[in-house]
Amino acid sequence: MLGVLLLAGTLLPGCGSDRPDPADRPDPADRPDPASTVTGPPPALWTFCPEAGRSPCAELGGPSVGPVGRPLEPREPTASPATTPFATLQLNLCNSGLAACYAERNNGRVVAEASEAITVLRPQIVTLNEVCRDDVVTGLYPAMVRNFLGDQVFWAFQPTADRADPSRAYRCLNGEAYGIAILGRVRAAAWSGLSVFNGRFPQQGDGPDELRVWLCVAAVDNYYACTTHLTFSSTAMALRQCRRLLEVEVPAMRAEVGSAAPALVAGDLNLRDDGTPAVRDCVPAGHRHRGDGNVQHLITTDDVTLGPTRRYPMRHTDHNGWYVTIRP
């Protein structure tokens, strides 16, 4: 599967999850024309289809000031997160309506709780797992906008794929697409555009599990932010998916965009610090890691320093929020 990239108004070849493992790369001529796989009515909404007609598309909305893709006038370089402290918040909301944790804890109350967490903690990046599309667009994105009025604020959503028909999005009980998402903020003075990368893992677990996906947004010259929710059916398979994202997809994305900005991956990896395999088996050389003591983790390139962390109590999901500060 090939992701599709939108970068400052120019369509470029993407890097989705059909990018091969290093030992088995296809001929670049096999890539589809990216212009044929971008749909949607800009500037309000963009869609990114890693494999047109065969895998669910990602969506990108916002930012709050200036349309994505608009050519920008040349500007002087500005500070990046490497010199400007910021924070990330990882949330698994258990909001499909199908999992046992929904009836046990949630019952429709978690989105308001998550919005409050965003308002209180003011993270610049929020990574979201087990969410329905409208949870992101109408429930949580407005909290980010309120926190950072006048700055560029965006949302991106990637549905997981239905095992019965991988071209379709897996659905929440309410019928909405179900998946993963990223909320982000870029200071207005540092804005250089957005690029989206997305795909379905070629490695998948067995059983009733939905087909797992990954999503990255490059806030050009500022940061690369990625999220995923790895399979629960096999820790060995979760490790393969994790390595695929960190060792193949993220480096390919950084090479494609050409920015030396820091990169981070946050999500429910279904790998533990003390497991076999352990999450450390997925952390490449030259990266830093902070885990919540369970299955939620943040992995970053080592050009940033990870500061204080915090487990943020969440009553209406089975995962507390995982808040990590990043500093010079």
mmCIF file of C-alpha atoms in Angstrom:
data_model
loop_
_atom_site.group_PDB
_atom_site.id
_atom_site.type_symbol
_atom_site.label_atom_id
_atom_site.label_comp_id
_atom_site.label_asym_id
_atom_site.label_seq_id
_atom_site.Cartn_x
_atom_site.Cartn_y
_atom_site.Cartn_z
ATOM 1 C CA MET A 1 0.000 0.000 0.000
ATOM 2 C CA LEU A 2 1.257 3.435 -0.885
ATOM 3 C CA GLY A 3 0.409 6.452 1.211
ATOM 4 C CA VAL A 4 -0.238 9.763 -0.485
ATOM 5 C CA LEU A 5 1.617 12.923 0.487
ATOM 6 C CA LEU A 6 0.328 16.492 0.382
ATOM 7 C CA LEU A 7 3.176 18.909 1.019
ATOM 8 C CA ALA A 8 2.762 22.686 0.805
ATOM 9 C CA GLY A 9 0.424 22.407 -2.148
ATOM 10 C CA THR A 10 2.527 19.954 -4.178
ATOM 11 C CA LEU A 11 1.573 16.336 -4.739
ATOM 12 C CA LEU A 12 4.505 13.987 -4.274
ATOM 13 C CA PRO A 13 4.822 10.195 -4.188
ATOM 14 C CA GLY A 14 3.681 8.862 -0.841
ATOM 15 C CA CYS A 15 5.068 6.263 1.479
ATOM 16 C CA GLY A 16 2.349 3.953 2.693
ATOM 17 C CA SER A 17 2.590 0.535 4.173
ATOM 18 C CA ASP A 18 3.228 -1.366 0.956
ATOM 19 C CA ARG A 19 6.742 0.038 1.243
ATOM 20 C CA PRO A 20 8.758 -3.170 1.430
ATOM 21 C CA ASP A 21 10.864 -4.456 4.203
ATOM 22 C CA PRO A 22 14.483 -3.470 3.521
ATOM 23 C CA ALA A 23 15.288 -6.908 2.091
ATOM 24 C CA ASP A 24 12.419 -6.914 -0.389
ATOM 25 C CA ARG A 25 11.852 -3.590 -2.163
ATOM 26 C CA PRO A 26 9.724 -3.449 -5.348
ATOM 27 C CA ASP A 27 10.619 -1.452 -8.440
ATOM 28 C CA PRO A 28 9.693 2.237 -7.863
ATOM 29 C CA ALA A 29 7.947 2.176 -11.234
ATOM 30 C CA ASP A 30 5.264 -0.008 -9.616
ATOM 31 C CA ARG A 31 4.012 2.933 -7.538
ATOM 32 C CA PRO A 32 0.610 4.334 -8.567
ATOM 33 C CA ASP A 33 0.233 7.914 -9.708
ATOM 34 C CA PRO A 34 -0.402 9.792 -6.428
ATOM 35 C CA ALA A 35 -2.597 12.360 -8.137
ATOM 36 C CA SER A 36 -5.065 9.585 -8.947
ATOM 37 C CA THR A 37 -5.436 8.583 -5.296
ATOM 38 C CA VAL A 38 -6.188 11.952 -3.675
ATOM 39 C CA THR A 39 -9.869 12.751 -3.272
ATOM 40 C CA GLY A 40 -11.991 15.185 -1.327
ATOM 41 C CA PRO A 41 -12.985 18.838 -1.531
ATOM 42 C CA PRO A 42 -10.068 21.041 -0.435
ATOM 43 C CA PRO A 43 -9.543 23.255 1.423
ATOM 44 C CA ALA A 44 -11.959 21.983 4.103
ATOM 45 C CA LEU A 45 -11.025 18.303 3.974
ATOM 46 C CA TRP A 46 -8.358 16.186 2.328
ATOM 47 C CA THR A 47 -8.320 12.411 1.979
ATOM 48 C CA PHE A 48 -5.248 10.235 1.564
ATOM 49 C CA CYS A 49 -5.672 6.763 0.101
ATOM 50 C CA PRO A 50 -2.696 4.439 0.566
ATOM 51 C CA GLU A 51 -4.208 1.865 -1.790
ATOM 52 C CA ALA A 52 -7.065 3.290 -3.842
ATOM 53 C CA GLY A 53 -10.167 1.112 -3.576
ATOM 54 C CA ARG A 54 -8.420 -1.520 -1.462
ATOM 55 C CA SER A 55 -7.845 0.118 1.925
ATOM 56 C CA PRO A 56 -9.599 2.857 3.947
ATOM 57 C CA CYS A 57 -8.433 6.408 3.302
ATOM 58 C CA ALA A 58 -7.162 8.813 5.939
ATOM 59 C CA GLU A 59 -8.700 12.250 6.391
ATOM 60 C CA LEU A 60 -7.094 15.559 7.324
ATOM 61 C CA GLY A 61 -8.971 18.607 8.584
ATOM 62 C CA GLY A 62 -7.972 22.119 9.634
ATOM 63 C CA PRO A 63 -5.743 23.860 10.338
ATOM 64 C CA SER A 64 -7.429 26.756 12.065
ATOM 65 C CA VAL A 65 -5.526 29.503 10.204
ATOM 66 C CA GLY A 66 -4.679 29.310 6.517
ATOM 67 C CA PRO A 67 -5.515 26.332 4.304
ATOM 68 C CA VAL A 68 -3.262 23.315 4.150
ATOM 69 C CA GLY A 69 -1.328 23.194 0.923
ATOM 70 C CA ARG A 70 -1.288 26.947 0.244
ATOM 71 C CA PRO A 71 2.124 28.029 -1.121
ATOM 72 C CA LEU A 72 3.943 30.127 1.445
ATOM 73 C CA GLU A 73 6.286 33.053 1.040
ATOM 74 C CA PRO A 74 9.943 32.359 1.937
ATOM 75 C CA ARG A 75 10.598 32.873 5.633
ATOM 76 C CA GLU A 76 13.478 32.796 8.042
ATOM 77 C CA PRO A 77 13.968 29.488 9.924
ATOM 78 C CA THR A 78 12.157 29.380 13.253
ATOM 79 C CA ALA A 79 12.593 27.368 16.419
ATOM 80 C CA SER A 80 11.517 23.728 16.243
ATOM 81 C CA PRO A 81 10.403 21.484 19.134
ATOM 82 C CA ALA A 82 14.090 20.636 19.551
ATOM 83 C CA THR A 83 14.475 24.100 21.113
ATOM 84 C CA THR A 84 10.893 24.789 22.169
ATOM 85 C CA PRO A 85 9.477 22.595 24.964
ATOM 86 C CA PHE A 86 6.176 20.920 24.212
ATOM 87 C CA ALA A 87 4.106 17.974 25.405
ATOM 88 C CA THR A 88 2.282 14.944 24.039
ATOM 89 C CA LEU A 89 -0.787 13.098 25.301
ATOM 90 C CA GLN A 90 -1.642 9.517 24.325
ATOM 91 C CA LEU A 91 -5.247 8.384 24.869
ATOM 92 C CA ASN A 92 -6.950 5.059 24.218
ATOM 93 C CA LEU A 93 -10.659 5.881 24.560
ATOM 94 C CA CYS A 94 -12.269 2.436 24.200
ATOM 95 C CA ASN A 95 -15.091 4.098 22.296
ATOM 96 C CA SER A 96 -16.044 1.599 19.590
ATOM 97 C CA GLY A 97 -19.066 0.523 21.592
ATOM 98 C CA LEU A 98 -18.075 -3.104 20.932
ATOM 99 C CA ALA A 99 -15.295 -3.838 23.438
ATOM 100 C CA ALA A 100 -16.114 -4.983 26.971
ATOM 101 C CA CYS A 101 -14.503 -1.864 28.443
ATOM 102 C CA TYR A 102 -17.186 0.296 26.802
ATOM 103 C CA ALA A 103 -20.040 -1.220 28.819
ATOM 104 C CA GLU A 104 -17.889 -1.509 31.937
ATOM 105 C CA ARG A 105 -16.561 2.074 32.028
ATOM 106 C CA ASN A 106 -17.520 4.268 29.119
ATOM 107 C CA ASN A 107 -21.154 4.299 27.974
ATOM 108 C CA GLY A 108 -20.632 7.453 25.956
ATOM 109 C CA ARG A 109 -18.841 9.508 28.610
ATOM 110 C CA VAL A 110 -15.207 9.256 27.576
ATOM 111 C CA VAL A 111 -15.079 11.939 24.857
ATOM 112 C CA ALA A 112 -16.075 14.673 27.309
ATOM 113 C CA GLU A 113 -13.484 13.337 29.746
ATOM 114 C CA ALA A 114 -10.811 13.365 27.045
ATOM 115 C CA SER A 115 -11.757 16.916 26.029
ATOM 116 C CA GLU A 116 -11.283 17.986 29.639
ATOM 117 C CA ALA A 117 -7.865 16.289 29.720
ATOM 118 C CA ILE A 118 -6.793 18.199 26.608
ATOM 119 C CA THR A 119 -8.015 21.462 28.114
ATOM 120 C CA VAL A 120 -6.216 20.885 31.413
ATOM 121 C CA LEU A 121 -2.924 19.500 30.085
ATOM 122 C CA ARG A 122 -2.626 21.615 26.887
ATOM 123 C CA PRO A 123 -0.585 19.090 24.870
ATOM 124 C CA GLN A 124 0.656 20.201 21.456
ATOM 125 C CA ILE A 125 0.231 16.670 20.094
ATOM 126 C CA VAL A 126 -2.553 14.231 21.001
ATOM 127 C CA THR A 127 -2.491 10.666 19.715
ATOM 128 C CA LEU A 128 -5.779 8.768 19.860
ATOM 129 C CA ASN A 129 -6.627 5.065 19.685
ATOM 130 C CA GLU A 130 -9.993 3.273 19.677
ATOM 131 C CA VAL A 131 -11.962 6.310 18.541
ATOM 132 C CA CYS A 132 -14.854 6.945 16.175
ATOM 133 C CA ARG A 133 -14.420 9.616 13.522
ATOM 134 C CA ASP A 134 -16.779 12.166 15.091
ATOM 135 C CA ASP A 135 -15.057 11.749 18.468
ATOM 136 C CA VAL A 136 -12.079 13.409 16.792
ATOM 137 C CA VAL A 137 -13.734 15.959 14.516
ATOM 138 C CA THR A 138 -16.559 17.311 16.663
ATOM 139 C CA GLY A 139 -15.599 16.086 20.120
ATOM 140 C CA LEU A 140 -11.878 16.707 20.609
ATOM 141 C CA TYR A 141 -10.566 18.951 17.830
ATOM 142 C CA PRO A 142 -12.490 21.985 19.210
ATOM 143 C CA ALA A 143 -10.656 21.638 22.536
ATOM 144 C CA MET A 144 -7.322 21.920 20.712
ATOM 145 C CA VAL A 145 -8.527 24.977 18.801
ATOM 146 C CA ARG A 146 -9.628 26.680 22.030
ATOM 147 C CA ASN A 147 -6.257 25.941 23.616
ATOM 148 C CA PHE A 148 -4.254 27.479 20.773
ATOM 149 C CA LEU A 149 -6.285 30.271 19.227
ATOM 150 C CA GLY A 150 -4.407 31.918 16.373
ATOM 151 C CA ASP A 151 -2.093 28.961 15.789
ATOM 152 C CA GLN A 152 -2.342 26.202 13.212
ATOM 153 C CA VAL A 153 -4.388 23.331 14.648
ATOM 154 C CA PHE A 154 -5.264 20.175 12.708
ATOM 155 C CA TRP A 155 -6.833 16.739 13.018
ATOM 156 C CA ALA A 156 -6.061 13.561 11.069
ATOM 157 C CA PHE A 157 -8.051 10.313 11.227
ATOM 158 C CA GLN A 158 -7.210 6.862 9.855
ATOM 159 C CA PRO A 159 -9.868 4.119 9.955
ATOM 160 C CA THR A 160 -8.802 0.579 10.658
ATOM 161 C CA ALA A 161 -9.707 -1.932 7.951
ATOM 162 C CA ASP A 162 -12.518 -4.472 8.158
ATOM 163 C CA ARG A 163 -11.112 -7.986 7.989
ATOM 164 C CA ALA A 164 -14.148 -9.156 5.999
ATOM 165 C CA ASP A 165 -13.464 -6.516 3.329
ATOM 166 C CA PRO A 166 -10.152 -4.626 3.750
ATOM 167 C CA SER A 167 -11.314 -1.891 1.376
ATOM 168 C CA ARG A 168 -13.892 -0.815 3.962
ATOM 169 C CA ALA A 169 -13.453 0.936 7.276
ATOM 170 C CA TYR A 170 -14.095 -1.076 10.422
ATOM 171 C CA ARG A 171 -17.145 0.472 12.110
ATOM 172 C CA CYS A 172 -18.079 1.573 15.599
ATOM 173 C CA LEU A 173 -21.376 0.327 16.987
ATOM 174 C CA ASN A 174 -22.941 3.665 15.992
ATOM 175 C CA GLY A 175 -21.911 3.163 12.354
ATOM 176 C CA GLU A 176 -19.070 5.673 12.247
ATOM 177 C CA ALA A 177 -15.617 4.716 10.999
ATOM 178 C CA TYR A 178 -13.400 3.410 13.813
ATOM 179 C CA GLY A 179 -9.668 3.921 14.076
ATOM 180 C CA ILE A 180 -6.765 6.086 15.195
ATOM 181 C CA ALA A 181 -6.134 9.822 15.049
ATOM 182 C CA ILE A 182 -3.738 12.683 15.666
ATOM 183 C CA LEU A 183 -4.489 16.204 16.872
ATOM 184 C CA GLY A 184 -1.710 18.734 16.535
ATOM 185 C CA ARG A 185 -0.689 22.341 16.938
ATOM 186 C CA VAL A 186 2.007 24.327 15.140
ATOM 187 C CA ARG A 187 2.853 27.878 16.138
ATOM 188 C CA ALA A 188 1.660 30.290 13.465
ATOM 189 C CA ALA A 189 5.134 31.770 13.063
ATOM 190 C CA ALA A 190 6.651 28.326 12.453
ATOM 191 C CA TRP A 191 4.099 27.066 9.914
ATOM 192 C CA SER A 192 5.536 25.347 6.811
ATOM 193 C CA GLY A 193 2.659 23.056 5.819
ATOM 194 C CA LEU A 194 1.565 19.502 6.564
ATOM 195 C CA SER A 195 2.259 16.121 4.993
ATOM 196 C CA VAL A 196 0.207 12.986 5.675
ATOM 197 C CA PHE A 197 1.475 9.392 5.505
ATOM 198 C CA ASN A 198 -0.700 6.384 6.257
ATOM 199 C CA GLY A 199 -1.112 2.708 5.575
ATOM 200 C CA ARG A 200 -2.199 -0.756 6.621
ATOM 201 C CA PHE A 201 0.415 -3.084 8.062
ATOM 202 C CA PRO A 202 1.336 -5.952 5.733
ATOM 203 C CA GLN A 203 1.683 -8.081 8.884
ATOM 204 C CA GLN A 204 -1.624 -8.779 10.662
ATOM 205 C CA GLY A 205 -2.741 -10.862 13.608
ATOM 206 C CA ASP A 206 -5.276 -13.673 13.399
ATOM 207 C CA GLY A 207 -8.796 -13.965 14.746
ATOM 208 C CA PRO A 208 -11.594 -11.384 14.940
ATOM 209 C CA ASP A 209 -9.103 -8.531 15.255
ATOM 210 C CA GLU A 210 -9.604 -5.604 12.846
ATOM 211 C CA LEU A 211 -6.755 -5.015 10.385
ATOM 212 C CA ARG A 212 -4.257 -2.672 12.000
ATOM 213 C CA VAL A 213 -3.103 0.619 10.482
ATOM 214 C CA TRP A 214 -0.689 3.459 11.108
ATOM 215 C CA LEU A 215 -0.909 7.227 10.633
ATOM 216 C CA CYS A 216 1.743 9.969 10.557
ATOM 217 C CA VAL A 217 1.571 13.721 10.094
ATOM 218 C CA ALA A 218 4.673 15.717 9.227
ATOM 219 C CA ALA A 219 4.378 19.282 10.491
ATOM 220 C CA VAL A 220 7.110 20.351 8.105
ATOM 221 C CA ASP A 221 10.236 21.774 9.795
ATOM 222 C CA ASN A 222 8.587 21.278 13.230
ATOM 223 C CA TYR A 223 7.949 17.598 13.992
ATOM 224 C CA TYR A 224 6.773 14.230 12.693
ATOM 225 C CA ALA A 225 3.975 12.705 14.789
ATOM 226 C CA CYS A 226 2.766 9.119 14.341
ATOM 227 C CA THR A 227 0.300 6.844 16.068
ATOM 228 C CA THR A 228 -0.821 3.250 15.827
ATOM 229 C CA HIS A 229 -2.746 0.667 17.835
ATOM 230 C CA LEU A 230 -0.997 -2.658 17.375
ATOM 231 C CA THR A 231 -2.607 -6.087 17.391
ATOM 232 C CA PHE A 232 -3.556 -7.710 20.690
ATOM 233 C CA SER A 233 -3.704 -11.219 19.243
ATOM 234 C CA SER A 234 0.044 -11.876 19.343
ATOM 235 C CA THR A 235 2.903 -9.967 20.958
ATOM 236 C CA ALA A 236 5.248 -11.401 18.328
ATOM 237 C CA MET A 237 3.034 -9.916 15.603
ATOM 238 C CA ALA A 238 2.743 -6.612 17.500
ATOM 239 C CA LEU A 239 6.540 -6.477 17.573
ATOM 240 C CA ARG A 240 6.708 -7.025 13.808
ATOM 241 C CA GLN A 241 4.210 -4.221 13.251
ATOM 242 C CA CYS A 242 6.094 -1.940 15.623
ATOM 243 C CA ARG A 243 9.379 -2.555 13.851
ATOM 244 C CA ARG A 244 7.744 -1.999 10.499
ATOM 245 C CA LEU A 245 6.584 1.451 11.553
ATOM 246 C CA LEU A 246 9.795 2.553 13.271
ATOM 247 C CA GLU A 247 12.359 0.917 11.011
ATOM 248 C CA VAL A 248 10.670 1.255 7.597
ATOM 249 C CA GLU A 249 7.820 3.751 7.458
ATOM 250 C CA VAL A 250 9.151 6.533 9.686
ATOM 251 C CA PRO A 251 12.626 6.673 8.084
ATOM 252 C CA ALA A 252 11.029 6.614 4.625
ATOM 253 C CA MET A 253 8.724 9.468 5.594
ATOM 254 C CA ARG A 254 11.588 11.586 6.914
ATOM 255 C CA ALA A 255 13.586 10.983 3.754
ATOM 256 C CA GLU A 256 10.578 11.865 1.599
ATOM 257 C CA VAL A 257 9.884 15.146 3.388
ATOM 258 C CA GLY A 258 13.547 16.001 3.798
ATOM 259 C CA SER A 259 13.195 17.802 7.121
ATOM 260 C CA ALA A 260 15.480 17.031 10.047
ATOM 261 C CA ALA A 261 12.700 17.717 12.566
ATOM 262 C CA PRO A 262 12.254 15.314 15.499
ATOM 263 C CA ALA A 263 9.990 12.284 15.046
ATOM 264 C CA LEU A 264 7.763 10.617 17.614
ATOM 265 C CA VAL A 265 5.539 7.546 17.684
ATOM 266 C CA ALA A 266 2.927 7.220 20.433
ATOM 267 C CA GLY A 267 0.168 4.705 20.900
ATOM 268 C CA ASP A 268 -1.148 1.542 22.460
ATOM 269 C CA LEU A 269 1.501 -0.869 21.208
ATOM 270 C CA ASN A 270 0.194 -3.933 23.084
ATOM 271 C CA LEU A 271 3.793 -4.514 24.188
ATOM 272 C CA ARG A 272 5.031 -4.135 27.762
ATOM 273 C CA ASP A 273 8.348 -3.096 29.255
ATOM 274 C CA ASP A 274 8.625 -6.448 31.005
ATOM 275 C CA GLY A 275 7.070 -8.633 28.300
ATOM 276 C CA THR A 276 8.527 -11.265 26.002
ATOM 277 C CA PRO A 277 9.026 -9.751 23.549
ATOM 278 C CA ALA A 278 9.361 -6.382 25.274
ATOM 279 C CA VAL A 279 8.772 -2.944 23.839
ATOM 280 C CA ARG A 280 12.533 -2.283 24.026
ATOM 281 C CA ASP A 281 12.902 -4.841 21.231
ATOM 282 C CA CYS A 282 11.136 -2.302 19.008
ATOM 283 C CA VAL A 283 13.111 0.813 19.959
ATOM 284 C CA PRO A 284 15.741 1.462 17.254
ATOM 285 C CA ALA A 285 19.215 2.743 18.000
ATOM 286 C CA GLY A 286 19.218 6.516 18.185
ATOM 287 C CA HIS A 287 15.789 6.697 19.829
ATOM 288 C CA ARG A 288 14.410 7.385 23.309
ATOM 289 C CA HIS A 289 11.463 5.704 25.012
ATOM 290 C CA ARG A 290 9.020 6.333 27.826
ATOM 291 C CA GLY A 291 6.289 3.838 28.726
ATOM 292 C CA ASP A 292 3.351 4.068 31.109
ATOM 293 C CA GLY A 293 4.182 0.767 32.800
ATOM 294 C CA ASN A 294 1.576 -0.998 30.696
ATOM 295 C CA VAL A 295 1.076 -0.936 26.911
ATOM 296 C CA GLN A 296 1.095 2.772 26.038
ATOM 297 C CA HIS A 297 4.413 4.186 24.902
ATOM 298 C CA LEU A 298 6.172 7.179 23.397
ATOM 299 C CA ILE A 299 9.249 6.575 21.228
ATOM 300 C CA THR A 300 11.186 9.552 19.836
ATOM 301 C CA THR A 301 14.328 10.260 17.900
ATOM 302 C CA ASP A 302 17.187 11.200 20.208
ATOM 303 C CA ASP A 303 17.423 14.805 19.003
ATOM 304 C CA VAL A 304 15.012 15.713 21.804
ATOM 305 C CA THR A 305 15.097 15.094 25.537
ATOM 306 C CA LEU A 306 12.131 13.515 27.277
ATOM 307 C CA GLY A 307 11.147 15.409 30.405
ATOM 308 C CA PRO A 308 8.652 14.705 33.183
ATOM 309 C CA THR A 309 5.857 12.208 32.510
ATOM 310 C CA ARG A 310 2.423 11.775 34.037
ATOM 311 C CA ARG A 311 -0.322 9.167 34.078
ATOM 312 C CA TYR A 312 -3.517 11.174 33.762
ATOM 313 C CA PRO A 313 -6.431 9.356 35.476
ATOM 314 C CA MET A 314 -9.298 8.436 33.133
ATOM 315 C CA ARG A 315 -12.446 6.932 34.672
ATOM 316 C CA HIS A 316 -14.329 6.086 31.483
ATOM 317 C CA THR A 317 -11.758 4.010 29.621
ATOM 318 C CA ASP A 318 -9.483 1.146 30.621
ATOM 319 C CA HIS A 319 -6.306 3.164 29.903
ATOM 320 C CA ASN A 320 -5.119 6.251 31.740
ATOM 321 C CA GLY A 321 -3.775 9.102 29.651
ATOM 322 C CA TRP A 322 -0.016 9.047 29.053
ATOM 323 C CA TYR A 323 1.434 12.570 29.137
ATOM 324 C CA VAL A 324 5.090 13.186 28.265
ATOM 325 C CA THR A 325 6.928 16.487 28.065
ATOM 326 C CA ILE A 326 9.667 17.066 25.526
ATOM 327 C CA ARG A 327 12.356 19.671 26.140
ATOM 328 C CA PRO A 328 15.720 20.860 24.799
#
